Tab-separated table of C-alpha atoms in Angstrom:
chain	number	residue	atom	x	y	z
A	1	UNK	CA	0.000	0.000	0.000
A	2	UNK	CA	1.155	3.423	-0.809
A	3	UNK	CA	1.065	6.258	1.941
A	4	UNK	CA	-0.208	9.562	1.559
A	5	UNK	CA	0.651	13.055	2.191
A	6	UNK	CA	3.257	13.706	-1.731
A	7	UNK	CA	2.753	16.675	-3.338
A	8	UNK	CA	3.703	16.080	-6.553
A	9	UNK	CA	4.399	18.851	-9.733
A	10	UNK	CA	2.770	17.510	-13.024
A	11	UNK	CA	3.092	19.126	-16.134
A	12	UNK	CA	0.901	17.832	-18.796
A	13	UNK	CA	1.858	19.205	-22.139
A	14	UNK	CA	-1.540	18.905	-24.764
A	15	UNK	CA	0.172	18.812	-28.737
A	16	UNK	CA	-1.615	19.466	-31.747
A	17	UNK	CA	-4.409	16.413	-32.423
A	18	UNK	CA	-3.915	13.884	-34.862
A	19	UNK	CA	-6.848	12.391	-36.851
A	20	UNK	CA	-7.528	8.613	-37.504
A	21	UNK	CA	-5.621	5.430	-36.077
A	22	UNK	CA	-5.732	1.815	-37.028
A	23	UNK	CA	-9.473	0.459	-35.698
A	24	UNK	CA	-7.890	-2.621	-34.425
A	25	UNK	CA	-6.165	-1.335	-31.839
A	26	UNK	CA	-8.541	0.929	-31.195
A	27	UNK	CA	-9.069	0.820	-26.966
A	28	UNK	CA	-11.345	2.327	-24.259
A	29	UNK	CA	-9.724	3.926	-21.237
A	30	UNK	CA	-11.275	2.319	-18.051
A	31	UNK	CA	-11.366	3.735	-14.524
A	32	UNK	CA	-9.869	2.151	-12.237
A	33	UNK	CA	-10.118	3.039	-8.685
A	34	UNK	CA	-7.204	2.931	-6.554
A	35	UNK	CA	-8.409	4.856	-2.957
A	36	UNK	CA	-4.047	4.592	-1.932
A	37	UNK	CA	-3.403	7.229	-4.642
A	38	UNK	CA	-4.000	10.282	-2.466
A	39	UNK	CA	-1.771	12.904	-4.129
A	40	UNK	CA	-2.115	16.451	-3.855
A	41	UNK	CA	-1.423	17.510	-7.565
A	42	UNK	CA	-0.161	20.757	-8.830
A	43	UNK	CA	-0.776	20.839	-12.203
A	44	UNK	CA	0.643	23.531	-15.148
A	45	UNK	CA	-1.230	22.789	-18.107
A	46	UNK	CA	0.834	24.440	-21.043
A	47	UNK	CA	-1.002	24.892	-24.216
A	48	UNK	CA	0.907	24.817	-27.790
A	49	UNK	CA	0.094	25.844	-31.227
A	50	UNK	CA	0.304	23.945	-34.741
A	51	UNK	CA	3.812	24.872	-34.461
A	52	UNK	CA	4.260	23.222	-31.400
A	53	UNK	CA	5.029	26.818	-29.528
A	54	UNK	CA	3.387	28.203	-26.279
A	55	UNK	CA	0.615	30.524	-26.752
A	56	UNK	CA	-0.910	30.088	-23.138
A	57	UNK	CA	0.099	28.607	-19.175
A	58	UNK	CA	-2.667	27.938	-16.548
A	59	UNK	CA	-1.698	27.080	-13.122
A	60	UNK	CA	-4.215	24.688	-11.861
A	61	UNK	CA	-4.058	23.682	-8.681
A	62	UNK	CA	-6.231	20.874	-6.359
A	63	UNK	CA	-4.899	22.363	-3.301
A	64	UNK	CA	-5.280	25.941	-1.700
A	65	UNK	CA	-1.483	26.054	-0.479
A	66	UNK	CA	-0.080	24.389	-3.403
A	67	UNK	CA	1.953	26.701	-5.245
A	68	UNK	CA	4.330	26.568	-8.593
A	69	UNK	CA	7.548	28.520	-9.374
A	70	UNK	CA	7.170	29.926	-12.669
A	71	UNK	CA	9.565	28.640	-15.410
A	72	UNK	CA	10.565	30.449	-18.609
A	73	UNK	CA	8.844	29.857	-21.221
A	74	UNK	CA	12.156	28.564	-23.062
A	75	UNK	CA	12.497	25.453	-20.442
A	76	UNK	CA	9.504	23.737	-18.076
A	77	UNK	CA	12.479	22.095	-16.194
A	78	UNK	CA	15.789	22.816	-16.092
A	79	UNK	CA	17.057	19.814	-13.092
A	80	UNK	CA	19.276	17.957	-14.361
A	81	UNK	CA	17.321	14.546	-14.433
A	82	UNK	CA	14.442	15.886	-15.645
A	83	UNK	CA	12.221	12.748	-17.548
A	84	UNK	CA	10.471	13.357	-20.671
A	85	UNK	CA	7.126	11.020	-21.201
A	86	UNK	CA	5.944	10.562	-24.207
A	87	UNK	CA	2.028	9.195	-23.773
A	88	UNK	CA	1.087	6.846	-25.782
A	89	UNK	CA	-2.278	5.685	-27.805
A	90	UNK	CA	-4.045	5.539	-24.484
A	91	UNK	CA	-3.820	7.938	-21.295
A	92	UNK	CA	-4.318	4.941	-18.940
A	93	UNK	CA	-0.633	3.559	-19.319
A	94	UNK	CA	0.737	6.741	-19.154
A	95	UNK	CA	-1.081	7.296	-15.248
A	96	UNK	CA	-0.067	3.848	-14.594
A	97	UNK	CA	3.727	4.621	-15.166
A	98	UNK	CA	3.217	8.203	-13.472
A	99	UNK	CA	1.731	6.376	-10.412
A	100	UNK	CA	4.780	4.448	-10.253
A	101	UNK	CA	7.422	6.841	-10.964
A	102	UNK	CA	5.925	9.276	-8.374
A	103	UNK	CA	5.838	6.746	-5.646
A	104	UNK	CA	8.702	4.456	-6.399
A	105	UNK	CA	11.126	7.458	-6.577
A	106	UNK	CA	10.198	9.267	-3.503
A	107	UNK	CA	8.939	6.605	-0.866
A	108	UNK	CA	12.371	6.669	0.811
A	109	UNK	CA	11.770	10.572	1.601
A	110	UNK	CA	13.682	11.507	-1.052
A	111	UNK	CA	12.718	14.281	-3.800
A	112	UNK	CA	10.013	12.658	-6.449
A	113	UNK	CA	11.845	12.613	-9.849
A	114	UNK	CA	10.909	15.926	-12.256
A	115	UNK	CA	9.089	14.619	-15.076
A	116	UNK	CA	7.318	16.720	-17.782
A	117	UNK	CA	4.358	14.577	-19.744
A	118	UNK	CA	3.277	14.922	-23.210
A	119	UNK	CA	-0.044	13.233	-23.678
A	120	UNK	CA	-2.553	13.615	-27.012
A	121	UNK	CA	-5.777	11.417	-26.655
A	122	UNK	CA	-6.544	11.956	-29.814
A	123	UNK	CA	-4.227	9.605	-30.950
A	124	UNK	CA	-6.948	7.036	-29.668
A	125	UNK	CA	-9.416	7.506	-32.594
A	126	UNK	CA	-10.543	6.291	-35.827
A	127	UNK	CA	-12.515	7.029	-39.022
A	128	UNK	CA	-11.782	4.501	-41.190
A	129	UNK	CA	-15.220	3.547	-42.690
A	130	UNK	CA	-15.669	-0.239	-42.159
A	131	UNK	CA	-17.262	-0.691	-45.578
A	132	UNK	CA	-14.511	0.748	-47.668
A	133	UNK	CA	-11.865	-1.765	-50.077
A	134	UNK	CA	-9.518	-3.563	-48.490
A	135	UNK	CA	-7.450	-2.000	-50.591
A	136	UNK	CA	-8.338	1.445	-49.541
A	137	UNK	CA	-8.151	0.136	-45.766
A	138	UNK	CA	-4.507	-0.738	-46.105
A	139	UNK	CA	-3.456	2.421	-47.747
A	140	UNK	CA	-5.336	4.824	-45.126
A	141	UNK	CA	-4.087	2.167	-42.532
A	142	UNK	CA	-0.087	3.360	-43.805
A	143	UNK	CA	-1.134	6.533	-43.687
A	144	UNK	CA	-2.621	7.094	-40.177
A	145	UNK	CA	0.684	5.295	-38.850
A	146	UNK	CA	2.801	7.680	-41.153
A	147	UNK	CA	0.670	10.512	-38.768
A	148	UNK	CA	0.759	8.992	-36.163
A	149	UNK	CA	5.252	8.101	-35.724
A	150	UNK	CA	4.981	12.252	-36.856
A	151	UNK	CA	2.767	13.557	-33.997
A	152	UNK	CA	5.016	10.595	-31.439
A	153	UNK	CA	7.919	11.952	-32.998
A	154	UNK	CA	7.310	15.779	-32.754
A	155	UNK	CA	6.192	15.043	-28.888
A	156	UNK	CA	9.890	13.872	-28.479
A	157	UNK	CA	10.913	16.905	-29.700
A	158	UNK	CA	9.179	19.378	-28.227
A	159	UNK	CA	10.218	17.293	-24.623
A	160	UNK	CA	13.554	17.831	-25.782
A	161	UNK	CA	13.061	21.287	-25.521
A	162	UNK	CA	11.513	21.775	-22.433
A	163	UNK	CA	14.474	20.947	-20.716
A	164	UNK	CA	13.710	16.956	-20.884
A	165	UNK	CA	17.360	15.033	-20.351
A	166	UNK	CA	15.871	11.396	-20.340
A	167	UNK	CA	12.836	10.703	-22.968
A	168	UNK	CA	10.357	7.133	-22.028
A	169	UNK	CA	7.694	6.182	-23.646
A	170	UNK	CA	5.448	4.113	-21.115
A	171	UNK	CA	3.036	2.532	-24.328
A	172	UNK	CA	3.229	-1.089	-25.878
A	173	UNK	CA	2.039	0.201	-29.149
A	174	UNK	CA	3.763	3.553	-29.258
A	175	UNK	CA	7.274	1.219	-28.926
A	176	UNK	CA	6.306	-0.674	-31.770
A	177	UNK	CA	7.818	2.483	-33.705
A	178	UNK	CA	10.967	3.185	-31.251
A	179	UNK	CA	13.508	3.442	-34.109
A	180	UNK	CA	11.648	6.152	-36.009
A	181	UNK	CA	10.477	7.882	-32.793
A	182	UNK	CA	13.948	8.136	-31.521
A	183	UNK	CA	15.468	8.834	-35.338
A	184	UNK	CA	18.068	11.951	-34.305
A	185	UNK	CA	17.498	11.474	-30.420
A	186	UNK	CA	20.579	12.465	-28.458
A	187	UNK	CA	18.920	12.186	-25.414
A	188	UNK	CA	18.712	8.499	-23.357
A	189	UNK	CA	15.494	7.163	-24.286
A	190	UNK	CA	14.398	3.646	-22.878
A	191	UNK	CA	12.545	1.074	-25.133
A	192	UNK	CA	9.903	-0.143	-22.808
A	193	UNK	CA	11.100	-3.832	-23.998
A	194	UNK	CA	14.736	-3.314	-23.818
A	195	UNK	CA	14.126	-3.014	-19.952
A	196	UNK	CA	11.969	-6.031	-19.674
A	197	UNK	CA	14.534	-7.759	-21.583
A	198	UNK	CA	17.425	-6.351	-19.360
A	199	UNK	CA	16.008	-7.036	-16.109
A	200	UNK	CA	15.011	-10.869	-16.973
A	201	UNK	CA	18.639	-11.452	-18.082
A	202	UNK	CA	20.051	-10.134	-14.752
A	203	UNK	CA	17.359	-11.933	-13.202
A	204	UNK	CA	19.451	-15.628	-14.727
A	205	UNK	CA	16.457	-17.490	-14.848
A	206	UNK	CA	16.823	-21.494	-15.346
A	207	UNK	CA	15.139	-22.725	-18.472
A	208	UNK	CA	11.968	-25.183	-17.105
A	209	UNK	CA	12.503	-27.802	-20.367
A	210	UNK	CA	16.567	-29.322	-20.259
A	211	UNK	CA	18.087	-28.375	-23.273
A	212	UNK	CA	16.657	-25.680	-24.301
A	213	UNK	CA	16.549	-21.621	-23.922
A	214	UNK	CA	14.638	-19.415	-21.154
A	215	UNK	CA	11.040	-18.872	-22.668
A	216	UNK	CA	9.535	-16.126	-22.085
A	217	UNK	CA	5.229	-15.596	-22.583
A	218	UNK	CA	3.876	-12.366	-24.197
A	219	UNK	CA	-0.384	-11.730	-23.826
A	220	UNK	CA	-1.383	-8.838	-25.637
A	221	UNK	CA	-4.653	-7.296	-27.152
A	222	UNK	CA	-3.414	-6.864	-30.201
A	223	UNK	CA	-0.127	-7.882	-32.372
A	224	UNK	CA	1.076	-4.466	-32.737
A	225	UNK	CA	1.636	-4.788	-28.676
A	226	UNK	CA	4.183	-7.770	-29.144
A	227	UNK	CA	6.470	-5.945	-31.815
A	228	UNK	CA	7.558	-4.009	-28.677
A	229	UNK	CA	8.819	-7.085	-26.884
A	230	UNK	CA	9.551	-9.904	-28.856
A	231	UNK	CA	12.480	-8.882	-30.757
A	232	UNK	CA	14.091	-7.187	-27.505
A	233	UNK	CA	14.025	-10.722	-25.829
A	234	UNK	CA	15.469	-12.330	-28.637
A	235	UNK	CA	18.689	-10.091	-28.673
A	236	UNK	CA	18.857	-11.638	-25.107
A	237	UNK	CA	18.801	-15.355	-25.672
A	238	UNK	CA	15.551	-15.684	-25.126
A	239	UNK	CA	12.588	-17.746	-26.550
A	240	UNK	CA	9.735	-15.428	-26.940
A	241	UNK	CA	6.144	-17.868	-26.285
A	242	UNK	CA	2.950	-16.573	-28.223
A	243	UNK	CA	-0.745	-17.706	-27.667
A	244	UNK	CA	-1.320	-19.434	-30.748
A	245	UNK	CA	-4.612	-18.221	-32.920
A	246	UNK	CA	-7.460	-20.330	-31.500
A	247	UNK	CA	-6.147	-18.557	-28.063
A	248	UNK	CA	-6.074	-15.608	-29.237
A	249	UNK	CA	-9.577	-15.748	-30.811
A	250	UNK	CA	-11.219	-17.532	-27.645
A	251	UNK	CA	-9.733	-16.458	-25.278
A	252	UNK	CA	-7.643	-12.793	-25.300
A	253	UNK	CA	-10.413	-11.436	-27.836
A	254	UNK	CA	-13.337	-12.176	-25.415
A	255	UNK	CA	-11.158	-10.579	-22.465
A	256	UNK	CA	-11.448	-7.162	-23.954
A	257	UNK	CA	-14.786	-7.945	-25.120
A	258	UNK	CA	-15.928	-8.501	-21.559
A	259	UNK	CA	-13.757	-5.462	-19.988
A	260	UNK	CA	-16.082	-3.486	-23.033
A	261	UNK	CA	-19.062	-4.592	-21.495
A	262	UNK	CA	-17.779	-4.262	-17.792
A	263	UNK	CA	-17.241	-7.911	-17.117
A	264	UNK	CA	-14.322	-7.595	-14.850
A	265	UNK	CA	-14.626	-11.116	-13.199
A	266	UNK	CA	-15.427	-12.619	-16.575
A	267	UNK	CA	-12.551	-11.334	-18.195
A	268	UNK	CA	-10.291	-12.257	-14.738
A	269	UNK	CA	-11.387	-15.988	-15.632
A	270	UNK	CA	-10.533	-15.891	-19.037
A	271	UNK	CA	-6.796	-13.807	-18.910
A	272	UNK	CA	-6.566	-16.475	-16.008
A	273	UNK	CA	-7.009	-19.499	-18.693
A	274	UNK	CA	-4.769	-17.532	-21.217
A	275	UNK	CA	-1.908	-17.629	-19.179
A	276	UNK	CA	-2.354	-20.789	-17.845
A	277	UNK	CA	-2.252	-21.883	-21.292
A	278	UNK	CA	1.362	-20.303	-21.824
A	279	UNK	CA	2.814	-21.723	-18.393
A	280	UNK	CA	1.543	-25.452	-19.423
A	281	UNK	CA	4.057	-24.623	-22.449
A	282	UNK	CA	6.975	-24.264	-19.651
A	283	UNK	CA	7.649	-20.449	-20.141
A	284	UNK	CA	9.399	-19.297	-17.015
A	285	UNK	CA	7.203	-15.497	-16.698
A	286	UNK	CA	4.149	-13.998	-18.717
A	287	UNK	CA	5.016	-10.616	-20.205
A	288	UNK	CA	1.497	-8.434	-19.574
A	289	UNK	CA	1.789	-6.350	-22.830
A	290	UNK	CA	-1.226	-4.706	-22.609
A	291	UNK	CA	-2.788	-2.180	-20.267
A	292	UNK	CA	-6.318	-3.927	-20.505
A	293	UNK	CA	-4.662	-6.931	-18.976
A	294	UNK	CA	-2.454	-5.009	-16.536
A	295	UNK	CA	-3.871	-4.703	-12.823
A	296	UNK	CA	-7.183	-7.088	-14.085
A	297	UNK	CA	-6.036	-9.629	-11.917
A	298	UNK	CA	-6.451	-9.390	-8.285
A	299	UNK	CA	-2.966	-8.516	-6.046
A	300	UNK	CA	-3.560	-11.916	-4.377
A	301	UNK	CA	-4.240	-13.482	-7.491
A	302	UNK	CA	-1.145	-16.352	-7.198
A	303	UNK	CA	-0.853	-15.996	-11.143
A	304	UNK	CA	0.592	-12.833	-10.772
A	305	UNK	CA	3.811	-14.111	-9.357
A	306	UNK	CA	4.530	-15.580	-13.052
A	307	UNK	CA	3.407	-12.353	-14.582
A	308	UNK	CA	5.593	-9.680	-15.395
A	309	UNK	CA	4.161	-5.465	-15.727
A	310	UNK	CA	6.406	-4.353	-18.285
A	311	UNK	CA	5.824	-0.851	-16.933
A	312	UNK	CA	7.824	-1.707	-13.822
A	313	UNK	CA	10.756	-2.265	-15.459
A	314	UNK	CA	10.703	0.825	-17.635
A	315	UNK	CA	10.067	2.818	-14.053
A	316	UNK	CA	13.047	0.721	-12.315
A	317	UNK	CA	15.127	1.919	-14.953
A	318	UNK	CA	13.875	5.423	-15.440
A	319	UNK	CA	14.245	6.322	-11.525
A	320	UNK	CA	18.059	4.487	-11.713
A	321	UNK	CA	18.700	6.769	-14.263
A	322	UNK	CA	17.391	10.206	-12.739
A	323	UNK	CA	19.108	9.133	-9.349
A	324	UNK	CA	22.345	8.521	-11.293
A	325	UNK	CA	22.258	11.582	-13.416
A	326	UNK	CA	21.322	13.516	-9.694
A	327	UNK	CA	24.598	12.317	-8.235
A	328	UNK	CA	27.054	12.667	-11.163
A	329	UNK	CA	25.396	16.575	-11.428
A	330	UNK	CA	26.353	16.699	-7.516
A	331	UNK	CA	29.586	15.532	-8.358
A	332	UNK	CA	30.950	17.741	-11.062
């Protein structure tokens, strides 16, 4: 359980919208109450044009005595491990990692980490008419993810510049395009799977079959989710597991069918079966690559210990990082 009492600065950053996505990977964000969270949030909400520049800055705050320094309009941030985070396709994996950066970073007493957050919802839609030629479908499905590495890519950017020193990306589907998000980068900026990857291999896991390699499961929603993982765990030695089709059509499918229709304990039963169905094939962990099958399960749940938030590892490394780049500032 977390404790209370944080004050945290947040600085979401709201870019120009994109129109139109692929309608397959099309989600719904879902509340999910969590009564620890009780941070008081001081929020600067910075606006920007079609240029990406500043035209307006709000302070909004949700407490009386919380108060924010101003910064010039050149920089948000000017620490020296200041995180950039990019949001993704949906805002709910972009809380998730917030949640844990916040907490994980300052729960010794020490300072939370300075992040600045660029987040565009719009990024979540679609108007692809479903009775257009498959033909037509594939080109217009090209060109929203020509719009959409653009609008991920300018985000980076414009992080850059407000005085970002690290750049994450805390989105399954958003890593799927790392290399031409991070095309001209010279900024550290973690690939969600590299981290998963990392931290399993330090981890030295025996393999469960004699004779052969560490296997490693990966659930997602869609298979735009796995691109983000499976080649990662490769480069490591590792044999990446996938639910094979009739799985994924009778069992992960329904999951997000029933979370659409508020089914929670249905879909608990049924992302219960899928990754039983992946340890019967002696994988060692279950990589969670999807937010609607993140946090599903119950804490308790004794599935979980075989399960594997990818988002934990991208916030272990982040916070290493910022503590790092604290101490050799402190240094010089």
């Amino acid at each position: 359980m977390f404790d209370g009492g944080l004050t945290m600065s947040f600085h979401k950053v709201i870019c120009p919208s994109v129109v139109g996505y692929l309608s397959k990977i099309r989600t719904h964000c879902r509340t999910r109450p969590n009564p620890s969270f009780a941070v008081q949030m001081s929020s600067t909400l910075v606006q920007t044009d079609e240029n990406g520049d500043h035209y307006e800055s709000k302070k909004i705050s949700s407490s009386p005595s919380a108060q924010l320094k101003s910064q010039p309009q050149s920089s948000l941030l000017s620490q020296e491990n200041t995180v950039g985070i990019i949001g993704g396709v949906s805002v709910l994996p972009t809380l998730i990692f917030l949640e844990k950066l916040v907490w994980w970073s300052s729960r010794n007493g020490e300072e939370c980490v300075p992040f600045v957050v660029c987040s565009d919802p719009a990024l979540d839609g679609s108007d692809q008419p479903v009775h257009s030629p498959l033909s037509e479908i594939a080109e217009n499905e090209v060109n929203h993810e020509h719009v959409i590495v653009h609008s991920l890519k300018q985000k980076r950017v414009f992080l850059e510049k407000s005085g970002a020193r690290c750049i994450v990306m805390p989105c399954h589907i958003s890593n799927a395009w790392y290399d031409e998000i991070s095309e001209c980068c010279t900024l550290p900026f973690f690939h969600i799977g590299e981290c998963v990857a990392r931290e399993l291999k330090e981890a030295k896991l025996k393999p469960l079959d004699a004779g052969s390699n560490v296997r490693v499961g990966v659930l997602a929603a869609c298979e735009t989710g796995v691109v983000a993982y499976e080649e990662k765990l490769q480069n490591q030695g590792f044999e990446v597991v996938l639910p094979d089709k009739a799985t994924v059509e009778h069992i992960l499918m329904p999951v997000i069918e029933s979370l659409n229709q508020r089914d929670v304990e249905g879909a608990r039963n049924l992302l219960r079966i899928a990754i039983q169905v992946l340890l019967i094939r002696a994988v060692n962990v279950v990589i969670l690559a999807s937010e609607d099958l993140q946090n599903l399960l119950p804490r308790e749940d004794p599935l979980l210990k075989k399960c594997m938030d990818p988002m934990d590892a991208l916030a272990r490394t982040t916070i290493k990082w910022a503590k790092s780049a604290k101490q050799i500032h402190k240094k010089t």
